[in-house]
mmCIF file of N, CA and C in Angstrom:
data_model
loop_
_atom_site.group_PDB
_atom_site.id
_atom_site.type_symbol
_atom_site.label_atom_id
_atom_site.label_comp_id
_atom_site.label_asym_id
_atom_site.label_seq_id
_atom_site.Cartn_x
_atom_site.Cartn_y
_atom_site.Cartn_z
ATOM 1 N N UNK A 257 23.064 118.502 20.287
ATOM 2 C CA UNK A 257 24.146 119.395 20.652
ATOM 3 C C UNK A 257 25.089 119.549 19.475
ATOM 4 N N UNK A 258 25.970 120.497 19.597
ATOM 5 C CA UNK A 258 27.053 120.656 18.625
ATOM 6 C C UNK A 258 28.323 120.960 19.421
ATOM 7 N N UNK A 259 29.452 120.419 19.007
ATOM 8 C CA UNK A 259 30.688 120.612 19.776
ATOM 9 C C UNK A 259 31.130 122.070 19.886
ATOM 10 N N UNK A 260 30.752 122.905 18.937
ATOM 11 C CA UNK A 260 31.158 124.306 18.940
ATOM 12 C C UNK A 260 30.210 125.191 19.755
ATOM 13 N N UNK A 261 29.095 124.662 20.215
ATOM 14 C CA UNK A 261 28.050 125.434 20.891
ATOM 15 C C UNK A 261 28.412 125.715 22.353
ATOM 16 N N UNK A 262 28.525 126.997 22.756
ATOM 17 C CA UNK A 262 28.873 127.319 24.146
ATOM 18 C C UNK A 262 27.835 126.809 25.151
ATOM 19 N N UNK A 263 26.542 126.902 24.826
ATOM 20 C CA UNK A 263 25.505 126.423 25.744
ATOM 21 C C UNK A 263 25.586 124.908 25.906
ATOM 22 N N UNK A 264 25.930 124.213 24.833
ATOM 23 C CA UNK A 264 26.088 122.751 24.890
ATOM 24 C C UNK A 264 27.281 122.378 25.750
ATOM 25 N N UNK A 265 28.358 123.123 25.624
ATOM 26 C CA UNK A 265 29.551 122.866 26.423
ATOM 27 C C UNK A 265 29.265 123.121 27.901
ATOM 28 N N UNK A 266 28.414 124.120 28.168
ATOM 29 C CA UNK A 266 28.071 124.465 29.543
ATOM 30 C C UNK A 266 27.261 123.358 30.222
ATOM 31 N N UNK A 267 26.377 122.702 29.497
ATOM 32 C CA UNK A 267 25.518 121.665 30.079
ATOM 33 C C UNK A 267 26.158 120.272 30.012
ATOM 34 N N UNK A 268 27.284 120.130 29.351
ATOM 35 C CA UNK A 268 27.880 118.820 29.105
ATOM 36 C C UNK A 268 28.127 118.014 30.377
ATOM 37 N N UNK A 269 28.701 118.625 31.409
ATOM 38 C CA UNK A 269 28.988 117.898 32.653
ATOM 39 C C UNK A 269 27.690 117.444 33.324
ATOM 40 N N UNK A 270 26.692 118.298 33.313
ATOM 41 C CA UNK A 270 25.389 117.946 33.890
ATOM 42 C C UNK A 270 24.765 116.801 33.115
ATOM 43 N N UNK A 271 24.851 116.865 31.796
ATOM 44 C CA UNK A 271 24.253 115.811 30.953
ATOM 45 C C UNK A 271 24.953 114.471 31.178
ATOM 46 N N UNK A 272 26.269 114.498 31.334
ATOM 47 C CA UNK A 272 27.011 113.265 31.601
ATOM 48 C C UNK A 272 26.601 112.666 32.956
ATOM 49 N N UNK A 273 26.406 113.508 33.939
ATOM 50 C CA UNK A 273 25.947 113.029 35.248
ATOM 51 C C UNK A 273 24.543 112.456 35.146
ATOM 52 N N UNK A 274 23.692 113.109 34.381
ATOM 53 C CA UNK A 274 22.325 112.625 34.155
ATOM 54 C C UNK A 274 22.355 111.260 33.469
ATOM 55 N N UNK A 275 23.250 111.109 32.509
ATOM 56 C CA UNK A 275 23.383 109.831 31.801
ATOM 57 C C UNK A 275 23.841 108.727 32.753
ATOM 58 N N UNK A 276 24.718 109.063 33.686
ATOM 59 C CA UNK A 276 25.192 108.060 34.657
ATOM 60 C C UNK A 276 24.067 107.612 35.586
ATOM 61 N N UNK A 277 23.102 108.473 35.826
ATOM 62 C CA UNK A 277 21.965 108.157 36.693
ATOM 63 C C UNK A 277 20.818 107.503 35.925
ATOM 64 N N UNK A 278 20.970 107.349 34.628
ATOM 65 C CA UNK A 278 19.863 106.879 33.796
ATOM 66 C C UNK A 278 19.359 105.489 34.182
ATOM 67 N N UNK A 279 20.251 104.590 34.554
ATOM 68 C CA UNK A 279 19.812 103.238 34.919
ATOM 69 C C UNK A 279 18.941 103.292 36.171
ATOM 70 N N UNK A 280 19.355 104.087 37.136
ATOM 71 C CA UNK A 280 18.575 104.239 38.377
ATOM 72 C C UNK A 280 17.211 104.851 38.075
ATOM 73 N N UNK A 281 17.155 105.752 37.095
ATOM 74 C CA UNK A 281 15.907 106.418 36.732
ATOM 75 C C UNK A 281 15.034 105.574 35.806
ATOM 76 N N UNK A 282 15.599 104.504 35.277
ATOM 77 C CA UNK A 282 14.846 103.638 34.376
ATOM 78 C C UNK A 282 14.649 104.232 32.996
ATOM 79 N N UNK A 283 15.633 105.004 32.543
ATOM 80 C CA UNK A 283 15.552 105.648 31.231
ATOM 81 C C UNK A 283 16.850 105.434 30.467
ATOM 82 N N UNK A 284 16.824 105.813 29.211
ATOM 83 C CA UNK A 284 18.029 105.828 28.391
ATOM 84 C C UNK A 284 18.305 107.278 28.038
ATOM 85 N N UNK A 285 19.527 107.707 28.235
ATOM 86 C CA UNK A 285 19.925 109.087 27.944
ATOM 87 C C UNK A 285 20.957 109.058 26.827
ATOM 88 N N UNK A 286 20.797 109.930 25.873
ATOM 89 C CA UNK A 286 21.759 110.001 24.780
ATOM 90 C C UNK A 286 21.937 111.415 24.308
ATOM 91 N N UNK A 287 22.899 111.581 23.423
ATOM 92 C CA UNK A 287 23.089 112.883 22.793
ATOM 93 C C UNK A 287 23.474 112.658 21.348
ATOM 94 N N UNK A 288 23.093 113.619 20.521
ATOM 95 C CA UNK A 288 23.341 113.526 19.090
ATOM 96 C C UNK A 288 24.040 114.800 18.650
ATOM 97 N N UNK A 289 25.154 114.646 17.967
ATOM 98 C CA UNK A 289 25.895 115.773 17.403
ATOM 99 C C UNK A 289 25.216 116.146 16.079
ATOM 100 N N UNK A 290 24.554 117.299 16.043
ATOM 101 C CA UNK A 290 23.804 117.687 14.839
ATOM 102 C C UNK A 290 24.723 117.990 13.660
ATOM 103 N N UNK A 291 25.994 118.227 13.928
ATOM 104 C CA UNK A 291 26.913 118.440 12.804
ATOM 105 C C UNK A 291 27.228 117.122 12.103
ATOM 106 N N UNK A 292 27.093 116.006 12.831
ATOM 107 C CA UNK A 292 27.347 114.687 12.257
ATOM 108 C C UNK A 292 26.060 114.004 11.782
ATOM 109 N N UNK A 293 24.928 114.415 12.329
ATOM 110 C CA UNK A 293 23.631 113.814 12.006
ATOM 111 C C UNK A 293 22.622 114.887 11.605
ATOM 112 N N UNK A 294 22.824 115.541 10.462
ATOM 113 C CA UNK A 294 21.906 116.623 10.079
ATOM 114 C C UNK A 294 20.477 116.141 9.856
ATOM 115 N N UNK A 295 20.309 114.893 9.461
ATOM 116 C CA UNK A 295 18.965 114.365 9.244
ATOM 117 C C UNK A 295 18.151 114.347 10.532
ATOM 118 N N UNK A 296 18.793 114.004 11.642
ATOM 119 C CA UNK A 296 18.077 113.996 12.922
ATOM 120 C C UNK A 296 17.724 115.401 13.371
ATOM 121 N N UNK A 297 18.608 116.363 13.104
ATOM 122 C CA UNK A 297 18.268 117.732 13.489
ATOM 123 C C UNK A 297 17.082 118.230 12.667
ATOM 124 N N UNK A 298 16.968 117.770 11.423
ATOM 125 C CA UNK A 298 15.803 118.108 10.616
ATOM 126 C C UNK A 298 14.561 117.382 11.085
ATOM 127 N N UNK A 299 14.703 116.110 11.404
ATOM 128 C CA UNK A 299 13.563 115.298 11.849
ATOM 129 C C UNK A 299 12.977 115.839 13.158
ATOM 130 N N UNK A 300 13.837 116.324 14.059
ATOM 131 C CA UNK A 300 13.370 116.857 15.334
ATOM 132 C C UNK A 300 13.186 118.371 15.286
ATOM 133 N N UNK A 301 13.399 118.970 14.121
ATOM 134 C CA UNK A 301 13.240 120.408 13.898
ATOM 135 C C UNK A 301 13.985 121.214 14.963
ATOM 136 N N UNK A 302 15.276 120.910 15.078
ATOM 137 C CA UNK A 302 16.127 121.575 16.061
ATOM 138 C C UNK A 302 16.458 122.975 15.556
ATOM 139 N N UNK A 303 16.013 123.973 16.312
ATOM 140 C CA UNK A 303 16.281 125.361 15.945
ATOM 141 C C UNK A 303 17.158 126.064 16.975
ATOM 142 N N UNK A 304 17.304 125.465 18.149
ATOM 143 C CA UNK A 304 18.186 126.016 19.178
ATOM 144 C C UNK A 304 19.001 124.875 19.760
ATOM 145 N N UNK A 305 20.172 125.213 20.254
ATOM 146 C CA UNK A 305 21.046 124.215 20.868
ATOM 147 C C UNK A 305 21.331 124.600 22.298
ATOM 148 N N UNK A 306 21.417 123.656 23.188
ATOM 149 C CA UNK A 306 21.009 122.272 23.035
ATOM 150 C C UNK A 306 19.489 122.142 23.101
ATOM 151 N N UNK A 307 18.955 121.151 22.446
ATOM 152 C CA UNK A 307 17.533 120.842 22.481
ATOM 153 C C UNK A 307 17.365 119.481 23.137
ATOM 154 N N UNK A 308 16.469 119.410 24.107
ATOM 155 C CA UNK A 308 16.263 118.178 24.850
ATOM 156 C C UNK A 308 14.840 117.678 24.610
ATOM 157 N N UNK A 309 14.740 116.399 24.245
ATOM 158 C CA UNK A 309 13.444 115.755 24.046
ATOM 159 C C UNK A 309 13.283 114.603 25.022
ATOM 160 N N UNK A 310 12.056 114.408 25.459
ATOM 161 C CA UNK A 310 11.686 113.233 26.237
ATOM 162 C C UNK A 310 10.792 112.392 25.331
ATOM 163 N N UNK A 311 11.133 111.126 25.175
ATOM 164 C CA UNK A 311 10.347 110.219 24.338
ATOM 165 C C UNK A 311 9.883 109.052 25.194
ATOM 166 N N UNK A 312 8.593 108.751 25.087
ATOM 167 C CA UNK A 312 8.035 107.629 25.827
ATOM 168 C C UNK A 312 6.921 107.016 24.993
ATOM 169 N N UNK A 313 7.067 105.750 24.649
ATOM 170 C CA UNK A 313 6.070 105.029 23.842
ATOM 171 C C UNK A 313 5.741 105.751 22.536
ATOM 172 N N UNK A 314 6.743 106.290 21.893
ATOM 173 C CA UNK A 314 6.545 106.953 20.608
ATOM 174 C C UNK A 314 5.977 108.352 20.689
ATOM 175 N N UNK A 315 5.796 108.881 21.895
ATOM 176 C CA UNK A 315 5.285 110.239 22.093
ATOM 177 C C UNK A 315 6.466 111.116 22.501
ATOM 178 N N UNK A 316 6.632 112.227 21.794
ATOM 179 C CA UNK A 316 7.774 113.112 22.030
ATOM 180 C C UNK A 316 7.315 114.399 22.694
ATOM 181 N N UNK A 317 8.089 114.817 23.691
ATOM 182 C CA UNK A 317 7.834 116.082 24.372
ATOM 183 C C UNK A 317 9.150 116.837 24.460
ATOM 184 N N UNK A 318 9.082 118.125 24.189
ATOM 185 C CA UNK A 318 10.296 118.936 24.273
ATOM 186 C C UNK A 318 10.453 119.442 25.697
ATOM 187 N N UNK A 319 11.624 119.193 26.265
ATOM 188 C CA UNK A 319 11.925 119.655 27.625
ATOM 189 C C UNK A 319 12.388 121.104 27.554
ATOM 190 N N UNK A 320 11.718 121.965 28.310
ATOM 191 C CA UNK A 320 12.061 123.386 28.317
ATOM 192 C C UNK A 320 12.395 123.890 29.722
ATOM 193 N N UNK A 321 12.619 122.978 30.639
ATOM 194 C CA UNK A 321 12.889 123.357 32.024
ATOM 195 C C UNK A 321 14.335 123.738 32.257
ATOM 196 N N UNK A 322 14.633 123.886 33.529
ATOM 197 C CA UNK A 322 15.984 124.230 33.956
ATOM 198 C C UNK A 322 16.942 123.105 33.602
ATOM 199 N N UNK A 323 18.175 123.440 33.380
ATOM 200 C CA UNK A 323 19.175 122.456 32.940
ATOM 201 C C UNK A 323 20.067 121.975 34.075
ATOM 202 N N UNK A 324 19.534 121.951 35.293
ATOM 203 C CA UNK A 324 20.309 121.418 36.415
ATOM 204 C C UNK A 324 20.028 119.925 36.536
ATOM 205 N N UNK A 325 20.943 119.200 37.148
ATOM 206 C CA UNK A 325 20.784 117.763 37.329
ATOM 207 C C UNK A 325 19.525 117.460 38.144
ATOM 208 N N UNK A 326 19.299 118.244 39.188
ATOM 209 C CA UNK A 326 18.125 118.019 40.043
ATOM 210 C C UNK A 326 16.827 118.190 39.258
ATOM 211 N N UNK A 327 16.762 119.199 38.419
ATOM 212 C CA UNK A 327 15.543 119.437 37.640
ATOM 213 C C UNK A 327 15.339 118.379 36.564
ATOM 214 N N UNK A 328 16.420 117.937 35.933
ATOM 215 C CA UNK A 328 16.307 116.876 34.938
ATOM 216 C C UNK A 328 15.823 115.578 35.587
ATOM 217 N N UNK A 329 16.395 115.241 36.743
ATOM 218 C CA UNK A 329 15.968 114.040 37.460
ATOM 219 C C UNK A 329 14.526 114.174 37.942
ATOM 220 N N UNK A 330 14.171 115.360 38.443
ATOM 221 C CA UNK A 330 12.810 115.602 38.918
ATOM 222 C C UNK A 330 11.782 115.480 37.798
ATOM 223 N N UNK A 331 12.159 115.889 36.610
ATOM 224 C CA UNK A 331 11.275 115.788 35.444
ATOM 225 C C UNK A 331 10.878 114.336 35.208
ATOM 226 N N UNK A 332 11.806 113.412 35.452
ATOM 227 C CA UNK A 332 11.550 111.990 35.258
ATOM 228 C C UNK A 332 10.897 111.377 36.506
ATOM 229 N N UNK A 333 11.517 111.562 37.649
ATOM 230 C CA UNK A 333 11.043 110.915 38.873
ATOM 231 C C UNK A 333 9.640 111.383 39.275
ATOM 232 N N UNK A 334 9.376 112.669 39.120
ATOM 233 C CA UNK A 334 8.078 113.222 39.504
ATOM 234 C C UNK A 334 7.078 113.194 38.346
ATOM 235 N N UNK A 335 7.494 112.593 37.235
ATOM 236 C CA UNK A 335 6.649 112.446 36.044
ATOM 237 C C UNK A 335 6.082 113.792 35.568
ATOM 238 N N UNK A 336 6.898 114.824 35.651
ATOM 239 C CA UNK A 336 6.477 116.149 35.193
ATOM 240 C C UNK A 336 6.228 116.175 33.696
ATOM 241 N N UNK A 337 6.819 115.235 32.985
ATOM 242 C CA UNK A 337 6.643 115.164 31.534
ATOM 243 C C UNK A 337 5.191 114.926 31.154
ATOM 244 N N UNK A 338 4.411 114.325 32.054
ATOM 245 C CA UNK A 338 2.998 114.068 31.751
ATOM 246 C C UNK A 338 2.199 115.356 31.587
ATOM 247 N N UNK A 339 2.657 116.436 32.218
ATOM 248 C CA UNK A 339 1.952 117.719 32.131
ATOM 249 C C UNK A 339 2.373 118.524 30.896
ATOM 250 N N UNK A 340 3.374 118.043 30.178
ATOM 251 C CA UNK A 340 3.882 118.754 29.001
ATOM 252 C C UNK A 340 3.128 118.278 27.764
ATOM 253 N N UNK A 341 2.682 119.222 26.965
ATOM 254 C CA UNK A 341 1.966 118.909 25.729
ATOM 255 C C UNK A 341 2.896 118.170 24.760
ATOM 256 N N UNK A 342 2.464 117.024 24.242
ATOM 257 C CA UNK A 342 3.295 116.310 23.269
ATOM 258 C C UNK A 342 3.481 117.129 21.991
ATOM 259 N N UNK A 343 4.546 116.842 21.288
ATOM 260 C CA UNK A 343 4.798 117.488 19.999
ATOM 261 C C UNK A 343 3.626 117.142 19.085
ATOM 262 N N UNK A 344 3.108 118.138 18.376
ATOM 263 C CA UNK A 344 1.967 117.936 17.485
ATOM 264 C C UNK A 344 2.264 116.820 16.487
ATOM 265 N N UNK A 345 1.226 116.100 16.091
ATOM 266 C CA UNK A 345 1.375 114.951 15.206
ATOM 267 C C UNK A 345 2.161 115.231 13.945
ATOM 268 N N UNK A 346 1.892 116.360 13.288
ATOM 269 C CA UNK A 346 2.590 116.656 12.037
ATOM 270 C C UNK A 346 4.038 117.060 12.270
ATOM 271 N N UNK A 347 4.371 117.524 13.499
ATOM 272 C CA UNK A 347 5.754 117.885 13.828
ATOM 273 C C UNK A 347 6.485 116.780 14.560
ATOM 274 N N UNK A 348 5.813 115.666 14.790
ATOM 275 C CA UNK A 348 6.440 114.546 15.475
ATOM 276 C C UNK A 348 7.584 114.003 14.623
ATOM 277 N N UNK A 349 8.700 113.651 15.244
ATOM 278 C CA UNK A 349 9.839 113.122 14.477
ATOM 279 C C UNK A 349 9.504 111.896 13.638
ATOM 280 N N UNK A 350 8.432 111.194 13.983
ATOM 281 C CA UNK A 350 8.059 110.005 13.214
ATOM 282 C C UNK A 350 7.068 110.308 12.089
ATOM 283 N N UNK A 351 6.668 111.578 11.912
ATOM 284 C CA UNK A 351 5.690 111.925 10.875
ATOM 285 C C UNK A 351 6.341 111.997 9.489
ATOM 286 N N UNK A 352 5.509 111.912 8.476
ATOM 287 C CA UNK A 352 5.989 112.010 7.092
ATOM 288 C C UNK A 352 6.613 113.385 6.846
ATOM 289 N N UNK A 353 6.006 114.421 7.409
ATOM 290 C CA UNK A 353 6.510 115.793 7.236
ATOM 291 C C UNK A 353 7.955 115.917 7.743
ATOM 292 N N UNK A 354 8.211 115.388 8.924
ATOM 293 C CA UNK A 354 9.560 115.493 9.498
ATOM 294 C C UNK A 354 10.531 114.536 8.815
ATOM 295 N N UNK A 355 10.004 113.461 8.239
ATOM 296 C CA UNK A 355 10.849 112.576 7.441
ATOM 297 C C UNK A 355 11.363 113.344 6.215
ATOM 298 N N UNK A 356 10.477 114.123 5.598
ATOM 299 C CA UNK A 356 10.880 114.963 4.468
ATOM 300 C C UNK A 356 11.868 116.038 4.887
ATOM 301 N N UNK A 357 11.652 116.616 6.072
ATOM 302 C CA UNK A 357 12.568 117.638 6.583
ATOM 303 C C UNK A 357 13.957 117.042 6.787
ATOM 304 N N UNK A 358 14.012 115.811 7.288
ATOM 305 C CA UNK A 358 15.301 115.134 7.465
ATOM 306 C C UNK A 358 15.994 114.967 6.119
ATOM 307 N N UNK A 359 15.220 114.643 5.093
ATOM 308 C CA UNK A 359 15.780 114.517 3.744
ATOM 309 C C UNK A 359 16.377 115.823 3.253
ATOM 310 N N UNK A 360 15.707 116.943 3.523
ATOM 311 C CA UNK A 360 16.247 118.252 3.127
ATOM 312 C C UNK A 360 17.560 118.552 3.841
ATOM 313 N N UNK A 361 17.640 118.203 5.118
ATOM 314 C CA UNK A 361 18.876 118.432 5.860
ATOM 315 C C UNK A 361 20.005 117.557 5.323
ATOM 316 N N UNK A 362 19.684 116.316 4.957
ATOM 317 C CA UNK A 362 20.696 115.446 4.338
ATOM 318 C C UNK A 362 21.151 116.038 3.004
ATOM 319 N N UNK A 363 20.211 116.541 2.229
ATOM 320 C CA UNK A 363 20.516 117.135 0.935
ATOM 321 C C UNK A 363 21.427 118.356 1.097
ATOM 322 N N UNK A 364 21.161 119.179 2.108
ATOM 323 C CA UNK A 364 22.015 120.352 2.329
ATOM 324 C C UNK A 364 23.436 119.925 2.709
ATOM 325 N N UNK A 365 23.561 118.837 3.485
ATOM 326 C CA UNK A 365 24.892 118.318 3.828
ATOM 327 C C UNK A 365 25.613 117.801 2.592
ATOM 328 N N UNK A 366 24.875 117.169 1.697
ATOM 329 C CA UNK A 366 25.443 116.667 0.449
ATOM 330 C C UNK A 366 25.945 117.829 -0.406
ATOM 331 N N UNK A 367 25.168 118.906 -0.481
ATOM 332 C CA UNK A 367 25.585 120.088 -1.242
ATOM 333 C C UNK A 367 26.858 120.686 -0.634
ATOM 334 N N UNK A 368 26.922 120.738 0.696
ATOM 335 C CA UNK A 368 28.109 121.264 1.367
ATOM 336 C C UNK A 368 29.335 120.410 1.036
ATOM 337 N N UNK A 369 29.159 119.075 0.982
ATOM 338 C CA UNK A 369 30.273 118.189 0.650
ATOM 339 C C UNK A 369 30.750 118.421 -0.782
ATOM 340 N N UNK A 370 29.825 118.613 -1.697
ATOM 341 C CA UNK A 370 30.205 118.899 -3.088
ATOM 342 C C UNK A 370 30.958 120.215 -3.165
ATOM 343 N N UNK A 371 30.465 121.226 -2.464
ATOM 344 C CA UNK A 371 31.137 122.536 -2.445
ATOM 345 C C UNK A 371 32.561 122.392 -1.907
ATOM 346 N N UNK A 372 32.712 121.657 -0.789
ATOM 347 C CA UNK A 372 34.047 121.456 -0.208
ATOM 348 C C UNK A 372 34.949 120.666 -1.152
ATOM 349 N N UNK A 373 34.378 119.709 -1.866
ATOM 350 C CA UNK A 373 35.142 118.928 -2.838
ATOM 351 C C UNK A 373 35.629 119.829 -3.979
ATOM 352 N N UNK A 374 34.735 120.667 -4.489
ATOM 353 C CA UNK A 374 35.116 121.552 -5.596
ATOM 354 C C UNK A 374 36.181 122.561 -5.171
ATOM 355 N N UNK A 375 35.986 123.167 -4.011
ATOM 356 C CA UNK A 375 36.918 124.216 -3.576
ATOM 357 C C UNK A 375 38.199 123.630 -2.976
ATOM 358 N N UNK A 376 38.089 122.542 -2.230
ATOM 359 C CA UNK A 376 39.264 121.981 -1.563
ATOM 360 C C UNK A 376 40.096 121.083 -2.450
ATOM 361 N N UNK A 377 39.470 120.132 -3.116
ATOM 362 C CA UNK A 377 40.197 119.150 -3.916
ATOM 363 C C UNK A 377 40.615 119.707 -5.268
ATOM 364 N N UNK A 378 39.693 120.404 -5.921
ATOM 365 C CA UNK A 378 39.972 120.900 -7.273
ATOM 366 C C UNK A 378 40.413 122.356 -7.316
ATOM 367 N N UNK A 379 40.421 123.030 -6.183
ATOM 368 C CA UNK A 379 40.899 124.404 -6.132
ATOM 369 C C UNK A 379 40.006 125.415 -6.834
ATOM 370 N N UNK A 380 38.744 125.055 -7.037
ATOM 371 C CA UNK A 380 37.788 125.977 -7.661
ATOM 372 C C UNK A 380 37.528 127.118 -6.688
ATOM 373 N N UNK A 381 37.503 128.349 -7.194
ATOM 374 C CA UNK A 381 37.224 129.505 -6.346
ATOM 375 C C UNK A 381 35.812 129.385 -5.778
ATOM 376 N N UNK A 382 35.635 129.883 -4.561
ATOM 377 C CA UNK A 382 34.351 129.780 -3.863
ATOM 378 C C UNK A 382 33.214 130.344 -4.704
ATOM 379 N N UNK A 383 33.431 131.505 -5.313
ATOM 380 C CA UNK A 383 32.356 132.139 -6.091
ATOM 381 C C UNK A 383 32.025 131.344 -7.347
ATOM 382 N N UNK A 384 32.997 130.647 -7.907
ATOM 383 C CA UNK A 384 32.727 129.780 -9.062
ATOM 384 C C UNK A 384 31.849 128.606 -8.623
ATOM 385 N N UNK A 385 32.140 128.063 -7.443
ATOM 386 C CA UNK A 385 31.312 126.989 -6.902
ATOM 387 C C UNK A 385 29.879 127.475 -6.695
ATOM 388 N N UNK A 386 29.739 128.668 -6.139
ATOM 389 C CA UNK A 386 28.394 129.240 -5.953
ATOM 390 C C UNK A 386 27.689 129.396 -7.294
ATOM 391 N N UNK A 387 28.427 129.864 -8.300
ATOM 392 C CA UNK A 387 27.842 130.063 -9.633
ATOM 393 C C UNK A 387 27.376 128.718 -10.209
ATOM 394 N N UNK A 388 28.140 127.659 -9.979
ATOM 395 C CA UNK A 388 27.745 126.322 -10.451
ATOM 396 C C UNK A 388 26.427 125.911 -9.806
ATOM 397 N N UNK A 389 26.299 126.129 -8.508
ATOM 398 C CA UNK A 389 25.058 125.762 -7.813
ATOM 399 C C UNK A 389 23.886 126.634 -8.258
ATOM 400 N N UNK A 390 24.136 127.897 -8.517
ATOM 401 C CA UNK A 390 23.067 128.779 -9.009
ATOM 402 C C UNK A 390 22.585 128.294 -10.368
ATOM 403 N N UNK A 391 23.511 128.009 -11.257
ATOM 404 C CA UNK A 391 23.128 127.514 -12.583
ATOM 405 C C UNK A 391 22.401 126.172 -12.496
ATOM 406 N N UNK A 392 22.872 125.275 -11.639
ATOM 407 C CA UNK A 392 22.222 123.984 -11.465
ATOM 408 C C UNK A 392 20.797 124.171 -10.947
ATOM 409 N N UNK A 393 20.624 125.085 -10.004
ATOM 410 C CA UNK A 393 19.289 125.359 -9.455
ATOM 411 C C UNK A 393 18.357 125.897 -10.546
ATOM 412 N N UNK A 394 18.868 126.830 -11.348
ATOM 413 C CA UNK A 394 18.047 127.388 -12.432
ATOM 414 C C UNK A 394 17.696 126.334 -13.476
ATOM 415 N N UNK A 395 18.659 125.502 -13.832
ATOM 416 C CA UNK A 395 18.397 124.456 -14.822
ATOM 417 C C UNK A 395 17.398 123.413 -14.312
ATOM 418 N N UNK A 396 17.541 123.013 -13.075
ATOM 419 C CA UNK A 396 16.603 122.051 -12.494
ATOM 420 C C UNK A 396 15.202 122.662 -12.428
ATOM 421 N N UNK A 397 15.116 123.917 -12.046
ATOM 422 C CA UNK A 397 13.830 124.603 -12.018
ATOM 423 C C UNK A 397 13.206 124.701 -13.397
ATOM 424 N N UNK A 398 14.030 124.996 -14.383
ATOM 425 C CA UNK A 398 13.552 125.083 -15.755
ATOM 426 C C UNK A 398 13.040 123.720 -16.243
ATOM 427 N N UNK A 399 13.799 122.665 -15.971
ATOM 428 C CA UNK A 399 13.380 121.320 -16.367
ATOM 429 C C UNK A 399 12.089 120.894 -15.669
ATOM 430 N N UNK A 400 11.989 121.185 -14.394
ATOM 431 C CA UNK A 400 10.777 120.837 -13.658
ATOM 432 C C UNK A 400 9.580 121.649 -14.157
ATOM 433 N N UNK A 401 9.853 122.888 -14.539
ATOM 434 C CA UNK A 401 8.787 123.749 -15.056
ATOM 435 C C UNK A 401 8.269 123.297 -16.410
ATOM 436 N N UNK A 402 9.151 122.697 -17.191
ATOM 437 C CA UNK A 402 8.734 122.214 -18.503
ATOM 438 C C UNK A 402 7.946 120.940 -18.365
#
């Protein structure tokens, strides 16, 4: 989820109720703020918010059902997750491919922090910061090409 996401805000009360029922259901329920954990959003290849995953014994399945409390509970109690195709091996959050994707998301967050540091702390104009990153990208590409 993300705090600014209207769909996430809409499901928040339902998700909190689901979390309160988690002990009775024999599961653990959590949420991750993708703005604070960009690596996890890369590892799980989150492209829409909110995104819900069911994980059991290292097998991940994306929940695409209704977002009501009854349907979420039914998904667990009636074991509907067994009928859902697991995330493909190469797209699994534990795969090497998704580990690399998490690294790219961390790298993009690092670049954003540098940009904010240059523009906020040092008062560098936004376009100058962009020009610095463009030049750095070209130089790194040139060095790698050589």
